[in-house]
Every structure is written in structure tokens, then in C-alpha cells.
mmCIF file of C-alpha atoms in Angstrom:
data_model
loop_
_atom_site.group_PDB
_atom_site.id
_atom_site.type_symbol
_atom_site.label_atom_id
_atom_site.label_comp_id
_atom_site.label_asym_id
_atom_site.label_seq_id
_atom_site.Cartn_x
_atom_site.Cartn_y
_atom_site.Cartn_z
ATOM 1 C CA UNK A 7 -0.002 0.012 -0.012
ATOM 2 C CA UNK A 8 1.361 3.488 -0.656
ATOM 3 C CA UNK A 9 2.385 5.834 2.003
ATOM 4 C CA UNK A 10 0.037 8.421 3.533
ATOM 5 C CA UNK A 11 -3.029 6.191 2.737
ATOM 6 C CA UNK A 12 -5.409 5.364 5.244
ATOM 7 C CA UNK A 13 -7.911 2.454 4.663
ATOM 8 C CA UNK A 14 -11.070 2.516 6.630
ATOM 9 C CA UNK A 15 -13.260 -0.526 6.358
ATOM 10 C CA UNK A 16 -16.934 -0.281 7.154
ATOM 11 C CA UNK A 17 -19.533 -2.825 7.718
ATOM 12 C CA UNK A 18 -22.367 -0.375 6.612
ATOM 13 C CA UNK A 19 -20.671 -0.086 3.008
ATOM 14 C CA UNK A 20 -21.658 -2.873 0.700
ATOM 15 C CA UNK A 21 -20.234 -2.217 -2.757
ATOM 16 C CA UNK A 22 -18.714 1.304 -3.319
ATOM 17 C CA UNK A 23 -15.107 2.346 -2.546
ATOM 18 C CA UNK A 24 -14.390 6.125 -2.151
ATOM 19 C CA UNK A 25 -11.444 8.415 -1.309
ATOM 20 C CA UNK A 26 -10.873 11.791 -0.431
ATOM 21 C CA UNK A 27 -7.546 13.843 0.704
ATOM 22 C CA UNK A 28 -7.480 14.776 4.254
ATOM 23 C CA UNK A 29 -4.225 16.764 4.578
ATOM 24 C CA UNK A 30 -1.321 15.284 3.323
ATOM 25 C CA UNK A 31 -2.990 11.672 3.353
ATOM 26 C CA UNK A 32 -5.475 9.990 1.163
ATOM 27 C CA UNK A 33 -8.549 8.032 3.048
ATOM 28 C CA UNK A 34 -9.895 5.309 1.221
ATOM 29 C CA UNK A 35 -12.925 3.849 2.497
ATOM 30 C CA UNK A 36 -14.013 0.304 1.717
ATOM 31 C CA UNK A 37 -16.629 -2.556 2.504
ATOM 32 C CA UNK A 38 -15.385 -4.687 5.224
ATOM 33 C CA UNK A 39 -15.908 -7.825 3.496
ATOM 34 C CA UNK A 40 -13.141 -7.204 0.735
ATOM 35 C CA UNK A 41 -10.153 -9.578 0.886
ATOM 36 C CA UNK A 42 -6.744 -7.938 1.175
ATOM 37 C CA UNK A 43 -6.148 -8.619 -2.511
ATOM 38 C CA UNK A 44 -9.303 -6.970 -3.536
ATOM 39 C CA UNK A 45 -8.616 -4.108 -1.338
ATOM 40 C CA UNK A 46 -5.102 -3.594 -2.612
ATOM 41 C CA UNK A 47 -6.649 -3.625 -6.384
ATOM 42 C CA UNK A 48 -9.169 -1.033 -5.297
ATOM 43 C CA UNK A 49 -6.862 1.137 -3.694
ATOM 44 C CA UNK A 50 -4.704 1.324 -6.753
ATOM 45 C CA UNK A 51 -7.820 2.079 -9.025
ATOM 46 C CA UNK A 52 -9.019 4.735 -6.650
ATOM 47 C CA UNK A 53 -5.933 6.485 -6.481
ATOM 48 C CA UNK A 54 -5.598 6.544 -10.049
ATOM 49 C CA UNK A 55 -8.993 8.313 -10.313
ATOM 50 C CA UNK A 56 -8.121 10.745 -7.505
ATOM 51 C CA UNK A 57 -4.921 11.596 -9.440
ATOM 52 C CA UNK A 58 -6.490 12.140 -12.554
ATOM 53 C CA UNK A 59 -9.560 14.138 -11.071
ATOM 54 C CA UNK A 60 -6.920 16.622 -9.407
ATOM 55 C CA UNK A 61 -4.921 16.658 -12.458
ATOM 56 C CA UNK A 62 -7.856 17.963 -14.411
ATOM 57 C CA UNK A 63 -8.573 20.605 -11.702
ATOM 58 C CA UNK A 64 -4.948 21.670 -11.657
ATOM 59 C CA UNK A 65 -3.860 21.973 -15.381
ATOM 60 C CA UNK A 66 -0.315 22.662 -16.165
ATOM 61 C CA UNK A 67 0.883 25.667 -17.907
ATOM 62 C CA UNK A 68 1.048 23.994 -21.143
ATOM 63 C CA UNK A 69 -2.638 22.730 -20.558
ATOM 64 C CA UNK A 70 -3.609 26.075 -19.665
ATOM 65 C CA UNK A 71 -2.190 27.484 -22.879
ATOM 66 C CA UNK A 72 -4.044 24.652 -24.996
ATOM 67 C CA UNK A 73 -7.261 25.444 -23.182
ATOM 68 C CA UNK A 74 -6.948 29.237 -23.751
ATOM 69 C CA UNK A 75 -6.297 28.423 -27.742
ATOM 70 C CA UNK A 76 -9.452 26.156 -27.708
ATOM 71 C CA UNK A 77 -11.746 28.802 -25.934
ATOM 72 C CA UNK A 78 -10.541 31.748 -28.496
ATOM 73 C CA UNK A 79 -11.391 29.230 -31.341
ATOM 74 C CA UNK A 80 -14.632 28.463 -29.663
ATOM 75 C CA UNK A 81 -15.968 31.726 -28.286
ATOM 76 C CA UNK A 82 -13.781 34.423 -30.006
ATOM 77 C CA UNK A 83 -13.539 32.949 -33.729
ATOM 78 C CA UNK A 84 -9.982 32.492 -32.898
ATOM 79 C CA UNK A 85 -8.917 35.987 -32.794
ATOM 80 C CA UNK A 86 -7.116 36.195 -29.528
ATOM 81 C CA UNK A 87 -3.770 34.445 -29.827
ATOM 82 C CA UNK A 88 -1.811 34.481 -26.820
ATOM 83 C CA UNK A 89 1.895 34.164 -26.855
ATOM 84 C CA UNK A 90 2.056 32.381 -23.419
ATOM 85 C CA UNK A 91 -0.563 31.519 -20.600
ATOM 86 C CA UNK A 92 0.811 30.663 -17.263
ATOM 87 C CA UNK A 93 -0.214 30.182 -13.478
ATOM 88 C CA UNK A 94 1.450 32.816 -11.169
ATOM 89 C CA UNK A 95 1.732 32.793 -7.594
ATOM 90 C CA UNK A 96 2.055 36.553 -6.944
ATOM 91 C CA UNK A 97 -1.661 37.734 -7.815
ATOM 92 C CA UNK A 98 -3.223 37.664 -4.290
ATOM 93 C CA UNK A 99 -6.227 40.067 -5.269
ATOM 94 C CA UNK A 100 -6.703 39.442 -8.901
ATOM 95 C CA UNK A 101 -7.647 36.431 -10.613
ATOM 96 C CA UNK A 102 -5.977 36.913 -13.855
ATOM 97 C CA UNK A 103 -4.012 39.825 -15.840
ATOM 98 C CA UNK A 104 -2.601 40.030 -19.365
ATOM 99 C CA UNK A 105 -0.289 42.397 -21.174
ATOM 100 C CA UNK A 106 -1.636 42.729 -24.781
ATOM 101 C CA UNK A 107 1.524 44.237 -26.189
ATOM 102 C CA UNK A 108 3.256 40.914 -25.618
ATOM 103 C CA UNK A 109 0.337 38.584 -25.872
ATOM 104 C CA UNK A 110 0.974 37.130 -22.242
ATOM 105 C CA UNK A 111 -1.699 36.156 -19.943
ATOM 106 C CA UNK A 112 -1.307 35.038 -16.366
ATOM 107 C CA UNK A 113 -3.803 33.307 -13.803
ATOM 108 C CA UNK A 114 -3.712 33.233 -10.129
ATOM 109 C CA UNK A 115 -2.566 29.990 -8.678
ATOM 110 C CA UNK A 116 -5.708 30.869 -6.456
ATOM 111 C CA UNK A 117 -7.893 29.432 -9.302
ATOM 112 C CA UNK A 118 -6.362 25.884 -9.160
ATOM 113 C CA UNK A 119 -8.833 23.451 -7.941
ATOM 114 C CA UNK A 120 -11.605 25.735 -8.879
ATOM 115 C CA UNK A 121 -14.309 24.342 -11.193
ATOM 116 C CA UNK A 122 -13.023 24.370 -14.836
ATOM 117 C CA UNK A 123 -15.826 26.668 -16.111
ATOM 118 C CA UNK A 124 -14.516 29.432 -13.761
ATOM 119 C CA UNK A 125 -11.151 29.189 -15.032
ATOM 120 C CA UNK A 126 -12.395 29.233 -18.533
ATOM 121 C CA UNK A 127 -14.291 32.332 -17.662
ATOM 122 C CA UNK A 128 -11.056 34.009 -16.463
ATOM 123 C CA UNK A 129 -9.180 32.946 -19.767
ATOM 124 C CA UNK A 130 -12.022 34.230 -21.943
ATOM 125 C CA UNK A 131 -11.792 37.830 -19.876
ATOM 126 C CA UNK A 132 -8.075 37.852 -20.434
ATOM 127 C CA UNK A 133 -8.358 36.653 -24.096
ATOM 128 C CA UNK A 134 -11.000 39.476 -24.753
ATOM 129 C CA UNK A 135 -8.362 41.950 -23.125
ATOM 130 C CA UNK A 136 -6.100 40.824 -25.934
ATOM 131 C CA UNK A 137 -8.595 42.070 -28.456
ATOM 132 C CA UNK A 138 -10.219 45.027 -26.741
ATOM 133 C CA UNK A 139 -7.916 46.838 -23.592
ATOM 134 C CA UNK A 140 -10.888 48.252 -21.966
ATOM 135 C CA UNK A 141 -14.143 47.370 -20.228
ATOM 136 C CA UNK A 142 -16.599 48.761 -22.536
ATOM 137 C CA UNK A 143 -19.563 47.350 -23.938
ATOM 138 C CA UNK A 144 -18.017 45.657 -26.904
ATOM 139 C CA UNK A 145 -15.359 44.096 -24.437
ATOM 140 C CA UNK A 146 -18.411 42.622 -22.475
ATOM 141 C CA UNK A 147 -19.856 41.567 -25.544
ATOM 142 C CA UNK A 148 -17.074 39.257 -26.417
ATOM 143 C CA UNK A 149 -17.075 38.000 -22.836
ATOM 144 C CA UNK A 150 -20.691 37.196 -23.128
ATOM 145 C CA UNK A 151 -19.983 34.976 -25.781
ATOM 146 C CA UNK A 152 -18.853 32.478 -22.891
ATOM 147 C CA UNK A 153 -22.301 30.880 -21.946
ATOM 148 C CA UNK A 154 -21.386 30.482 -18.243
ATOM 149 C CA UNK A 155 -19.896 33.993 -18.076
ATOM 150 C CA UNK A 156 -22.569 35.447 -15.464
ATOM 151 C CA UNK A 157 -22.383 32.176 -13.313
ATOM 152 C CA UNK A 158 -18.595 32.314 -13.170
ATOM 153 C CA UNK A 159 -18.352 36.049 -12.358
ATOM 154 C CA UNK A 160 -21.069 35.165 -9.374
ATOM 155 C CA UNK A 161 -18.822 32.264 -8.240
ATOM 156 C CA UNK A 162 -15.843 34.518 -8.200
ATOM 157 C CA UNK A 163 -17.739 37.180 -6.400
ATOM 158 C CA UNK A 164 -18.781 34.841 -3.644
ATOM 159 C CA UNK A 165 -15.144 33.885 -3.057
ATOM 160 C CA UNK A 166 -13.749 36.975 -2.949
ATOM 161 C CA UNK A 167 -16.726 38.041 -0.414
ATOM 162 C CA UNK A 168 -15.790 34.830 1.584
ATOM 163 C CA UNK A 169 -12.228 35.571 1.601
ATOM 164 C CA UNK A 170 -13.057 39.353 2.505
ATOM 165 C CA UNK A 171 -11.383 40.945 -0.604
ATOM 166 C CA UNK A 172 -12.495 44.297 -1.706
ATOM 167 C CA UNK A 173 -15.644 43.887 -4.287
ATOM 168 C CA UNK A 174 -16.181 46.845 -6.673
ATOM 169 C CA UNK A 175 -19.113 47.505 -8.799
ATOM 170 C CA UNK A 176 -18.322 46.074 -12.381
ATOM 171 C CA UNK A 177 -21.574 45.821 -14.266
ATOM 172 C CA UNK A 178 -20.879 45.791 -18.028
ATOM 173 C CA UNK A 179 -22.801 48.909 -18.469
ATOM 174 C CA UNK A 180 -20.881 50.848 -15.794
ATOM 175 C CA UNK A 181 -17.096 51.951 -16.146
ATOM 176 C CA UNK A 182 -15.529 52.901 -12.602
ATOM 177 C CA UNK A 183 -12.558 55.174 -13.254
ATOM 178 C CA UNK A 184 -9.943 56.407 -10.879
ATOM 179 C CA UNK A 185 -7.829 59.344 -11.008
ATOM 180 C CA UNK A 186 -5.248 57.726 -13.140
ATOM 181 C CA UNK A 187 -8.024 57.163 -16.049
ATOM 182 C CA UNK A 188 -7.700 53.410 -15.713
ATOM 183 C CA UNK A 189 -10.376 50.892 -15.012
ATOM 184 C CA UNK A 190 -10.123 48.999 -11.653
ATOM 185 C CA UNK A 191 -13.341 47.318 -10.976
ATOM 186 C CA UNK A 192 -14.064 44.194 -13.052
ATOM 187 C CA UNK A 193 -13.677 41.856 -10.372
ATOM 188 C CA UNK A 194 -10.761 40.220 -12.067
ATOM 189 C CA UNK A 195 -8.478 42.939 -11.744
ATOM 190 C CA UNK A 196 -9.943 44.978 -8.719
ATOM 191 C CA UNK A 197 -6.990 45.212 -6.514
ATOM 192 C CA UNK A 198 -6.701 49.164 -6.465
ATOM 193 C CA UNK A 199 -3.752 49.104 -8.812
ATOM 194 C CA UNK A 200 -3.762 49.938 -12.543
ATOM 195 C CA UNK A 201 -4.475 47.013 -14.495
ATOM 196 C CA UNK A 202 -1.622 46.081 -17.217
ATOM 197 C CA UNK A 203 -4.196 46.928 -19.867
ATOM 198 C CA UNK A 204 -4.240 50.732 -20.576
ATOM 199 C CA UNK A 205 -7.892 51.579 -22.055
#
């Protein structure tokens, strides 16, 4: 049996095997009637499934870039063509950022583990910035091509509220502007600092 695996046998569990992470260990729950050989086989199977599920929820930089290109093709007619898309750990109050001049997109590692449709929304948002730097109606129309845009925005607003991050109004028809002339309140870049996209 691999290290950091705790097996819990249950007389109430009849046919199912399940697993979850508890800190640095994996807890595998199995029916008590399983033989030792069946238990080991199920543990190997369930650990593979758990690893695959976690891999899907924590894509690599290469996976992220591939997904960005796929989303651009699907929702932006392939017009947004990022040069690089990667995870970064230094964005504590932003979900993502981009630099249209060099075609780079960065997503906060805080998004890892969130539902894929939320990560997709942030990618679409940043891809749209490669085409339209500001947050006007034409920008929001592009973002609105993604069918789960409103749902994902609500999800991120809930996460931000739970983490006590500042929330600023950012309805697509509103354009909050600060003294520096830059938009700060779209929920993705709303950290009180200028976004790298000049508008």
C-alpha cells in the first residue's frame, strides 16, 4: 500500500469504494467484506482516479495555454492568440492579468482547484483583453459569448466575499474610473492598482 493512505473498512458500506484527501494523506473507504487482494486492487484504482481528477482540476501551464487557444477558437472566432498563458503565485487580489503588447496571460494560482468553467471564464476575460483593452460594451459582448460568464462571475464574487477581498461594482454598463484614468473594478483586476491593460 502506498504511503500516506489510510484505509477505513466499513460494515455499512456494501459495494462502493471512495477516497478523499485529508491533509497530506488519502483516506480510502472500503466495504469490510473485501479480501486483502481486492482491497489493494481497489486502492490502486481509486488512487488513479483521484490523481486524474486532481490533474484535471490543476492543469499545467501547457494545459492552460492549450485551453486558452481552444476557448479563443470556440468563443472568439480564434482572434485572440496568446503568446503564453501561465499560472503565477504573485496575484493575491486578482484572478488574472494580461499584457496585450506581448500577448501574455497570467492566472492566479488561487484559481487552481476551482471548477473548470470558472477558470475558463477568467481565460475568456483575459483573451478578450488581447482584442479589446478596456471594459466597454464591446469588451463585455465578447466575454458574453462564453455561456457561463455570469455564473462564473457570481462564483468569483462569492469567493472574494468569503475571503474578505474588496468588491467593486463592475456591471458591464458601468465603467468605474479612478484619477489615473484606468479601470479597476471588473472583479478580475480589482485590487486598487492599475491593470496592465491601458484603456
